[in-house]
Every structure is written in structure tokens, then in C-alpha cells.
Short mmCIF file of C-alpha atoms and ligand atoms in Angstrom, two decimals:
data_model
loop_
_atom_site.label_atom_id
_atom_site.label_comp_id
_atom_site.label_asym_id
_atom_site.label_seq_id
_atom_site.Cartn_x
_atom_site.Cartn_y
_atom_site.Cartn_z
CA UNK A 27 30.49 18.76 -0.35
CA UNK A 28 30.11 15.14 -1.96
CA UNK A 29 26.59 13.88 -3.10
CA UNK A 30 26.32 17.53 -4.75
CA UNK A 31 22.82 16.81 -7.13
CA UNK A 32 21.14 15.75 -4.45
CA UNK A 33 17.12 15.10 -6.03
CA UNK A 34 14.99 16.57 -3.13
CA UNK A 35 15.86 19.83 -1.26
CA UNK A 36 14.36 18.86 1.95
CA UNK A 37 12.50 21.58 3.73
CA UNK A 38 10.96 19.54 6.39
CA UNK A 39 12.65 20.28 9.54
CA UNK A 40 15.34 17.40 10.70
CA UNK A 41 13.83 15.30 12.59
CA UNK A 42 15.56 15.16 16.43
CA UNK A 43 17.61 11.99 16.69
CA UNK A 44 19.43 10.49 19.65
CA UNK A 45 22.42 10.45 17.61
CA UNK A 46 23.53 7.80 20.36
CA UNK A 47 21.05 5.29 19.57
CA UNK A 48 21.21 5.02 15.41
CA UNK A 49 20.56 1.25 14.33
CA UNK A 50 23.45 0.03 13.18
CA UNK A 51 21.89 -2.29 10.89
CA UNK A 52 19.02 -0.82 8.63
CA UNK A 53 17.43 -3.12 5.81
CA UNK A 54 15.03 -1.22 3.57
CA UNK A 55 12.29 -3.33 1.45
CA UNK A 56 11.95 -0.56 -1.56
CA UNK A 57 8.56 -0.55 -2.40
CA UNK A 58 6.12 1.27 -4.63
CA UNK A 59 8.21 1.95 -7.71
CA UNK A 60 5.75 0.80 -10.43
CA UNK A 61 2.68 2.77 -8.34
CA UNK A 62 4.78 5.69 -8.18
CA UNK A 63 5.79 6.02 -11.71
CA UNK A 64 1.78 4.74 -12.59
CA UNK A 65 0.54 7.81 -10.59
CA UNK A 66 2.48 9.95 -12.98
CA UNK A 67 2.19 8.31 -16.08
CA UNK A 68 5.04 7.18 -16.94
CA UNK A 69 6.12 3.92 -17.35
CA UNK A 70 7.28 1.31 -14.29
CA UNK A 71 10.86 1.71 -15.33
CA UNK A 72 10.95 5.18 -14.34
CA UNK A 73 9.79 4.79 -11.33
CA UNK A 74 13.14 2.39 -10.69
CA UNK A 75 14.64 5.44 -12.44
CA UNK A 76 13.78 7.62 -9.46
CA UNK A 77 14.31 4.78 -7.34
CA UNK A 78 18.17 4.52 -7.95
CA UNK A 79 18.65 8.06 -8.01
CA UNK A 80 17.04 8.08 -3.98
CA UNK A 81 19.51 5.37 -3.37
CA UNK A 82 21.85 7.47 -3.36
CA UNK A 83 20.53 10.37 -1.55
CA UNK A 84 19.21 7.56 1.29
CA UNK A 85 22.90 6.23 1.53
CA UNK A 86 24.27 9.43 1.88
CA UNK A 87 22.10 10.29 4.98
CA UNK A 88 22.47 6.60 6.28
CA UNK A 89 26.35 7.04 6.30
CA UNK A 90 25.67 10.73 7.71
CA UNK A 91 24.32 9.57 10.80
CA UNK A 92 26.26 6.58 11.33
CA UNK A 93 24.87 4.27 10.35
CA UNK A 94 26.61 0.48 10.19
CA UNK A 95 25.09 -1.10 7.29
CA UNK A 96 22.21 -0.03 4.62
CA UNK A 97 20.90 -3.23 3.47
CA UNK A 98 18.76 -2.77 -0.11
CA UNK A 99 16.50 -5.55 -1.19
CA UNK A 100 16.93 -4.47 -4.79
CA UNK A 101 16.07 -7.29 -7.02
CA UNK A 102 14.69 -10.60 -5.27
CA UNK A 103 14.71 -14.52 -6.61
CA UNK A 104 11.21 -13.78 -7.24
CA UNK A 105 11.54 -10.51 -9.20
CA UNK A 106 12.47 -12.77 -12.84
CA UNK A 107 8.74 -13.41 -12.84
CA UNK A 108 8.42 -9.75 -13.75
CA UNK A 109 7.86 -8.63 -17.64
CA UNK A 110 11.99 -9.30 -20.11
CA UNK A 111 12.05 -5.14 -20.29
CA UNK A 112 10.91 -4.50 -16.87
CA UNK A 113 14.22 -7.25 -15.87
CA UNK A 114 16.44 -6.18 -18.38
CA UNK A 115 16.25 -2.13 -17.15
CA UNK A 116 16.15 -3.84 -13.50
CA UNK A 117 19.51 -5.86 -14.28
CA UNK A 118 20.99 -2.44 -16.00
CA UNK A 119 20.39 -0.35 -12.59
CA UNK A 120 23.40 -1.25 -10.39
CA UNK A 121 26.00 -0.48 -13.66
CA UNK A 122 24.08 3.01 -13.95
CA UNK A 123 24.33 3.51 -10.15
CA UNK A 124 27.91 2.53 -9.77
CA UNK A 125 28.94 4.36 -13.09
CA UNK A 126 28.27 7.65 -11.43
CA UNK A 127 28.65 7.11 -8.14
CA UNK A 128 31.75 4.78 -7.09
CA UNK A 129 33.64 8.26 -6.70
CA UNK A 130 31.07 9.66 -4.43
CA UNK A 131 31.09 6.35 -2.13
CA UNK A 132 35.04 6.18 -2.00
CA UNK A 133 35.24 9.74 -0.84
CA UNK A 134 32.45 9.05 1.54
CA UNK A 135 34.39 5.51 2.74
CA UNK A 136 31.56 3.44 2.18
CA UNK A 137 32.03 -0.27 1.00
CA UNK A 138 29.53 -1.98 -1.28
CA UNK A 139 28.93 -5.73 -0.48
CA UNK A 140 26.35 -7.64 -2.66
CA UNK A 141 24.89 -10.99 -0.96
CA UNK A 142 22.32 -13.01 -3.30
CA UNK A 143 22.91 -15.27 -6.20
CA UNK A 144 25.41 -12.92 -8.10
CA UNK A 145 26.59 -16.05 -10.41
CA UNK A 146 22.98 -15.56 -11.81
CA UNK A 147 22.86 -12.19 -13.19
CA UNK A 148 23.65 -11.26 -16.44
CA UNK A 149 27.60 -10.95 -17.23
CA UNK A 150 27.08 -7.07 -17.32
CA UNK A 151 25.37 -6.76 -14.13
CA UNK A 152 27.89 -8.78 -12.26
CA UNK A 153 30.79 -7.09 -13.72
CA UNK A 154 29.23 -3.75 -12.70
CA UNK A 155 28.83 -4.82 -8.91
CA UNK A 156 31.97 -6.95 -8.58
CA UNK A 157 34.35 -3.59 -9.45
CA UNK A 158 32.25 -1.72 -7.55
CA UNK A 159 33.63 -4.33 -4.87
CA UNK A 160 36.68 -3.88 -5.33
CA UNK A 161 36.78 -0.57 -5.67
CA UNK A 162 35.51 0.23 -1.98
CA UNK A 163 36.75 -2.80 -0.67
CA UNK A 164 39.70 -0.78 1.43
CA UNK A 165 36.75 1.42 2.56
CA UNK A 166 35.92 1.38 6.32
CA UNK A 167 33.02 3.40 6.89
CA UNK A 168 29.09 2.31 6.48
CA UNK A 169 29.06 -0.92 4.34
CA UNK A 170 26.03 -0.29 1.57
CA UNK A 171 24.86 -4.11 1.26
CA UNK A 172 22.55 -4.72 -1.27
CA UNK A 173 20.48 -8.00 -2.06
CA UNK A 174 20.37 -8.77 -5.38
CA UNK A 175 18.96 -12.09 -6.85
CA UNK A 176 18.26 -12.82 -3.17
CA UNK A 177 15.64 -14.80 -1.49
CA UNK A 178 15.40 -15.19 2.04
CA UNK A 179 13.94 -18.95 1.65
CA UNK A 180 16.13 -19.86 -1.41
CA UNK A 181 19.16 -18.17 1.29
CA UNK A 182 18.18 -21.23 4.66
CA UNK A 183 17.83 -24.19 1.67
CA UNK A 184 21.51 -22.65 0.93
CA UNK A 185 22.65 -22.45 4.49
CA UNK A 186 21.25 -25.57 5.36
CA UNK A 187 22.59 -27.73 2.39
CA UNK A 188 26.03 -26.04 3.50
CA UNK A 189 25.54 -27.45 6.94
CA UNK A 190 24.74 -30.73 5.77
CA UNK A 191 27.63 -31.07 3.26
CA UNK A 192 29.58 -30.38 6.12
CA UNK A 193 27.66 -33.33 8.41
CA UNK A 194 28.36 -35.99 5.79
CA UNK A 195 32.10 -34.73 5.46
CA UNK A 196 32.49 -35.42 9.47
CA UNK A 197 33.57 -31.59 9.52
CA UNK A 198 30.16 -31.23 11.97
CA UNK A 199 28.32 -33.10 14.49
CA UNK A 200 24.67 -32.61 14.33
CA UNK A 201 24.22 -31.73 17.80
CA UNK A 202 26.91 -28.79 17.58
CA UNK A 203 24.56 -26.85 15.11
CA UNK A 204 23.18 -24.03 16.98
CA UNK A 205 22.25 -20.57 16.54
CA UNK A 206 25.47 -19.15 15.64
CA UNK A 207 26.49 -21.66 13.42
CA UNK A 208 23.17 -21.06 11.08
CA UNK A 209 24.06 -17.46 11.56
CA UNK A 210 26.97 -17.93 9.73
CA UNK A 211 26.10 -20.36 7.12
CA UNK A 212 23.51 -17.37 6.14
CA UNK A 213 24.96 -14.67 2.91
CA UNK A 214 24.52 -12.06 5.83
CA UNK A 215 27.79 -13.81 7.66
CA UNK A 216 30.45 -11.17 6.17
CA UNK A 217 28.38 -8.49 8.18
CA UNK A 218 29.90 -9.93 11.74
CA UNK A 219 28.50 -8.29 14.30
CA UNK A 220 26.17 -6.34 12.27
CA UNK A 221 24.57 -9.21 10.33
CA UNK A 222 21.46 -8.91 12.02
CA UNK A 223 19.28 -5.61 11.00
CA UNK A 224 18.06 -3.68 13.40
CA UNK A 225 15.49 -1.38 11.76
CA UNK A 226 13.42 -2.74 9.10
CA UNK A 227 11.65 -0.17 6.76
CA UNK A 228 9.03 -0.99 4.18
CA UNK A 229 8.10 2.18 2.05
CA UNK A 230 4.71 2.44 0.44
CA UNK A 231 2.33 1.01 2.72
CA UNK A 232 2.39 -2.71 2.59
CA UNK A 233 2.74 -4.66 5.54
CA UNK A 234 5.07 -7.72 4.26
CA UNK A 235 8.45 -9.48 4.33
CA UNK A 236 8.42 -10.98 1.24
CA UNK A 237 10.75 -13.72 1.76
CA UNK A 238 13.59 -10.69 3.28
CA UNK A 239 16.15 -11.65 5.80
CA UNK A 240 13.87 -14.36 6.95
CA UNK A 241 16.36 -15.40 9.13
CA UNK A 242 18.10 -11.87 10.44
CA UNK A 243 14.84 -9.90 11.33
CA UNK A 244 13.70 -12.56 13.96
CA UNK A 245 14.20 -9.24 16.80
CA UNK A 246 13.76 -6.26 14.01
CA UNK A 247 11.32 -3.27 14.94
CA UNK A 248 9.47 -3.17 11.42
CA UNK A 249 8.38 0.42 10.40
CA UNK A 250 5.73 0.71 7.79
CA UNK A 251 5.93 4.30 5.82
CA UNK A 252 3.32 5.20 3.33
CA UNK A 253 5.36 6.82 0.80
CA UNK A 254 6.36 5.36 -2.11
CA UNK A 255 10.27 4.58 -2.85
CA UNK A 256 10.74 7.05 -5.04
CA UNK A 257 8.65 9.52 -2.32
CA UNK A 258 11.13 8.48 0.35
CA UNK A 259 13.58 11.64 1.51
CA UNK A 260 16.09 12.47 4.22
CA UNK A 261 12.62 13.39 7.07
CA UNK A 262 10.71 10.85 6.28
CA UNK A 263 14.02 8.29 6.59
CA UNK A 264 14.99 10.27 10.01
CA UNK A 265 11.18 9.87 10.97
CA UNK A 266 11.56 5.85 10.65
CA UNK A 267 14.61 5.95 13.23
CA UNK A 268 12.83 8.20 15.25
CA UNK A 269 9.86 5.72 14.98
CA UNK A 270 12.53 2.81 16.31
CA UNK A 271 13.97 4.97 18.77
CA UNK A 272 10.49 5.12 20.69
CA UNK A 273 10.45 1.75 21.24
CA UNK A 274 10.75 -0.55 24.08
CA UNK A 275 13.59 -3.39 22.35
CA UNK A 276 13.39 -6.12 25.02
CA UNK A 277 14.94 -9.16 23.09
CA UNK A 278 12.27 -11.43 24.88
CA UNK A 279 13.41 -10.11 27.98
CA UNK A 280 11.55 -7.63 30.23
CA UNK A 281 11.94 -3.89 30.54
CA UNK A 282 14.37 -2.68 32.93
CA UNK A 283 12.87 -0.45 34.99
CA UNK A 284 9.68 -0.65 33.77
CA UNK A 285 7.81 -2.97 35.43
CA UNK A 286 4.59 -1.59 33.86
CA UNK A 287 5.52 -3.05 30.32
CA UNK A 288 4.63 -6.46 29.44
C1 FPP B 1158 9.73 -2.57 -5.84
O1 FPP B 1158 8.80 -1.69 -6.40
C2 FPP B 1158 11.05 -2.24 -6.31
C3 FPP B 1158 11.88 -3.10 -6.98
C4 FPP B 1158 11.54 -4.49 -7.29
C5 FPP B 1158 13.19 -2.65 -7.48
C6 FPP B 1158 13.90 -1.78 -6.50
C7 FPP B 1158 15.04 -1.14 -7.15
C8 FPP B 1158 15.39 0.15 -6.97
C9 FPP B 1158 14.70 1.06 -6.05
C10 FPP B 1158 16.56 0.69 -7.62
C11 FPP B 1158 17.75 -0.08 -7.16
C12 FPP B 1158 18.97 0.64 -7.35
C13 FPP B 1158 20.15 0.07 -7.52
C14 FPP B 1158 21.33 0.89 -7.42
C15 FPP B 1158 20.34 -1.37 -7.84
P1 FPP B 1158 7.70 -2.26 -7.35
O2 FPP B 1158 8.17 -2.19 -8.74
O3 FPP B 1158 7.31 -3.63 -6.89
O4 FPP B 1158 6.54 -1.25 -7.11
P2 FPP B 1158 4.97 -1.56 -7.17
O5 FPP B 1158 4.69 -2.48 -6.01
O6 FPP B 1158 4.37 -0.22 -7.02
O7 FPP B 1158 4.70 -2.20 -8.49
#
């Protein structure tokens, strides 16, 4: 069995999924790190600790049920405002992760992708996430994204200076920009199909986006779970899909076959 120290024996019973309905896209804002570790007393940086190490039992249940894509928000453009330590142990995270578990992802055919500024982070850090890359890059199963250095405002000033490059180079008319074509000026454009997430989950309470997949989570169900990151386990992950799976996705549209549903 891969993913052997697995952090949390979970007794909870599994929750019942309709294994024919799992998002394909899930994008997870990892919140509640700092409070976590706080609560203990310890310092913020363990609660990252903790963090990382739920990573991996979160992507290992993702990729269990079939899951598409896990998209992380793991470090945002925001996130340098944060105290030198707190950013250095934050920019030494993804080497740690990958370190230890590259093997486990391989044998498990899961891809890592990174989308964010990556020609910002330290030389380390980059290293550490590009041959992680390139290691699962012949890997075909559930594609582990996560966004690192990214910014979902700093991400459509990107797209949209892209577009415009393109204008002024006669390569695009302005009338021919639609949809689509902002779609795939976004970092979220390698994704294909799956660019757009389907499930948003927010751990630890608060009720915010903070400038995540502005763009992609225009027709996202948003679940809101009070634990903390480091709190977050296989039930209470299953409990968020179940959470999606009771609801009515209508797209704008109505419900079919039930007229009663505004
Ligand atoms: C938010 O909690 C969390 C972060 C800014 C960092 C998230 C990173 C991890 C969970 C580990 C990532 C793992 C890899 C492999 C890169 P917070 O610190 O804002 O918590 P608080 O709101 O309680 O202070």
C-alpha cells in the first residue's frame, strides 16, 4: 500500500459518495495554519508543518476517488508580506514535500504542475518544484496543481497584457477576444478541459477568495469547513463533496425537471 504513514487514522465512517459524480476539478484555499499551531502552542511554522504533511494524505484520497485535478493555493503574491522566517520555512515546504514524496506520487501516477510566478521564488524552491515536474511529467493520473507565488488579480493583468501584446502584433483582432480566448491566456490553460474548478473548499471558517482563481470559480459551489488545515482528514474532505453533490449546479440555466427551483 503506498502513502503508508498516513498522519490521521480516520475512524469516522466514509462518508457515501456518488462515486459517479466526483468534481473533477477541486481547488482548496488552506486555511488556519498559524491558528492551528497558536491553539497548541507552538509556533506558526508548525502549523505549515502539519499542513504539508495533510497534503499528502488529502492528495492521496483526491486521486483515490478520482479526482481530475487538486488545485493548492499554497503560497499567494500576497503571502511575502508575511514575517523573513515565516517566508523562508514557507519557501522550504515544497523541497521537504517533494523530497519524500515524488516516489509515492509516481507510483500513484499523479503529475505535479505549478502555475504562479515560479521565476520569483528562491533558486531552491524552484529547483525543488521544477524536478518534481519532470519527474511526474509522463504521469497520467490526477494532476496535483499547486499555486505558488500566485495571485488571481496579478494572474488577468498577466492574461490581459498577453492579449494585448498580441493586438499590437496584428496576431488578434479585438473583437475576436471572447471567453475562451481569456480562458486560455489564464496560468490555469495547461488544465484543458479541467481548468475550471469545480468544488471550491475553504478550511477553517472564513468565508473569502482572497484573490483565488478569480477568473475559474465564476460557476464553483464554495464549501466553507470549520476545521483548520491541519484539522482537515479523509471525512471531513469526503463530507465537502458530499456537500457539492447535494446541490442543484444549473450554470445560469434552470433545473431540469424541477420546475420548483428558481
Ligand atoms: C494559510 O494559513 C496557509 C498558508 C499561507 C500556507 C499553506 C501551506 C501549506 C498548507 C503547506 C503547503 C505544502 C506544500 C507541499 C507546498 P495561515 O498561516 O494564514 O493560517 P492563519 O490564518 O490561522 O494564520
Amino acid at each position: 500500500m503506498f502513502f503508508k504513514k498516513r498522519r490521521v487514522i480516520d475512524s469516522e465512517t466514509t462518508t457515501q459518495l456518488d462515486k459517479t459524480r466526483i468534481p473533477n476539478h477541486i481547488a482548496i484555499i488552506m486555511d488556519g495554519n498559524g491558528r492551528w499551531a497558536k491553539r497548541q502552542n507552538l509556533p506558526r511554522v508548525a502549523g505549515h508543518q502539519r499542513g504539508m504533511e495533510v497534503v499528502k494524505d488529502i492528495t492521496k484520497t483526491a486521486s483515490d476517488l478520482g479526482v481530475k485535478v487538486l488545485t493548492l493555493y499554497a503560497f499567494s503574491t500576497e503571502n511575502w508580506k508575511r514575517p523573513e522566517t515565516e517566508v523562508g520555512f514557507l519557501m522550504k515546504l515544497p523541497g521537504k514535500f517533494f523530497d519524500t514524496f515524488v516516489p509515492e506520487l509516481i507510483a500513484n501516477n499523479v503529475r505535479v504542475n505549478v502555475m504562479g510566478y515560479v521565476d520569483q521564488l528562491p533558486a531552491d524552491t524552484q529547483r525543488a518544484v521544477n524536478d518534481a515536474i519532470a519527474q511526474t511529467a509522463n504521469n497520467t493520473g490526477m494532476v496535483l496543481n499547486f499555486a505558488l507565488n500566485y495571485g488571481g488579480r496579478a494572474e488577468i493583468v498577466t492574461g490581459v497584457q498577453t492579449l494585448a501584446q498580441q493586438v499590437v502584433a496584428g496576431e488578434l483582432k479585438p473583437e475576436e477576444i471572447d471567453e475562451p480566448t481569456i480562458s486560455n491566456a489564464m496560468m490555469t490553460a495547461p488544465l484543458g478541459e479541467y481548468a475550471d474548478p469545480d468544488l471550491l473548499i475553504r478550511t477553517s471558517g472564513e468565508m473569502r477568495l482572497s484573490n483565488f482563481l478569480l477568473w475559474q470559480l465564476a460557476y464553483a459551489e464554495f464549501v466553507f469547513v470549520d476545521e483548520h488545515w491541519p484539522e482537515m482528514t479523509q471525512s471531513v474532505f469526503e463530507g465537502a463533496i458530499a456537500t457539492y453533490q447535494a446541490r442543484d449546479r444549473r450554470f445560469g440555466g434552470i433545473a431540469e425537471n424541477k420546475s420548483d427551483k428558481k
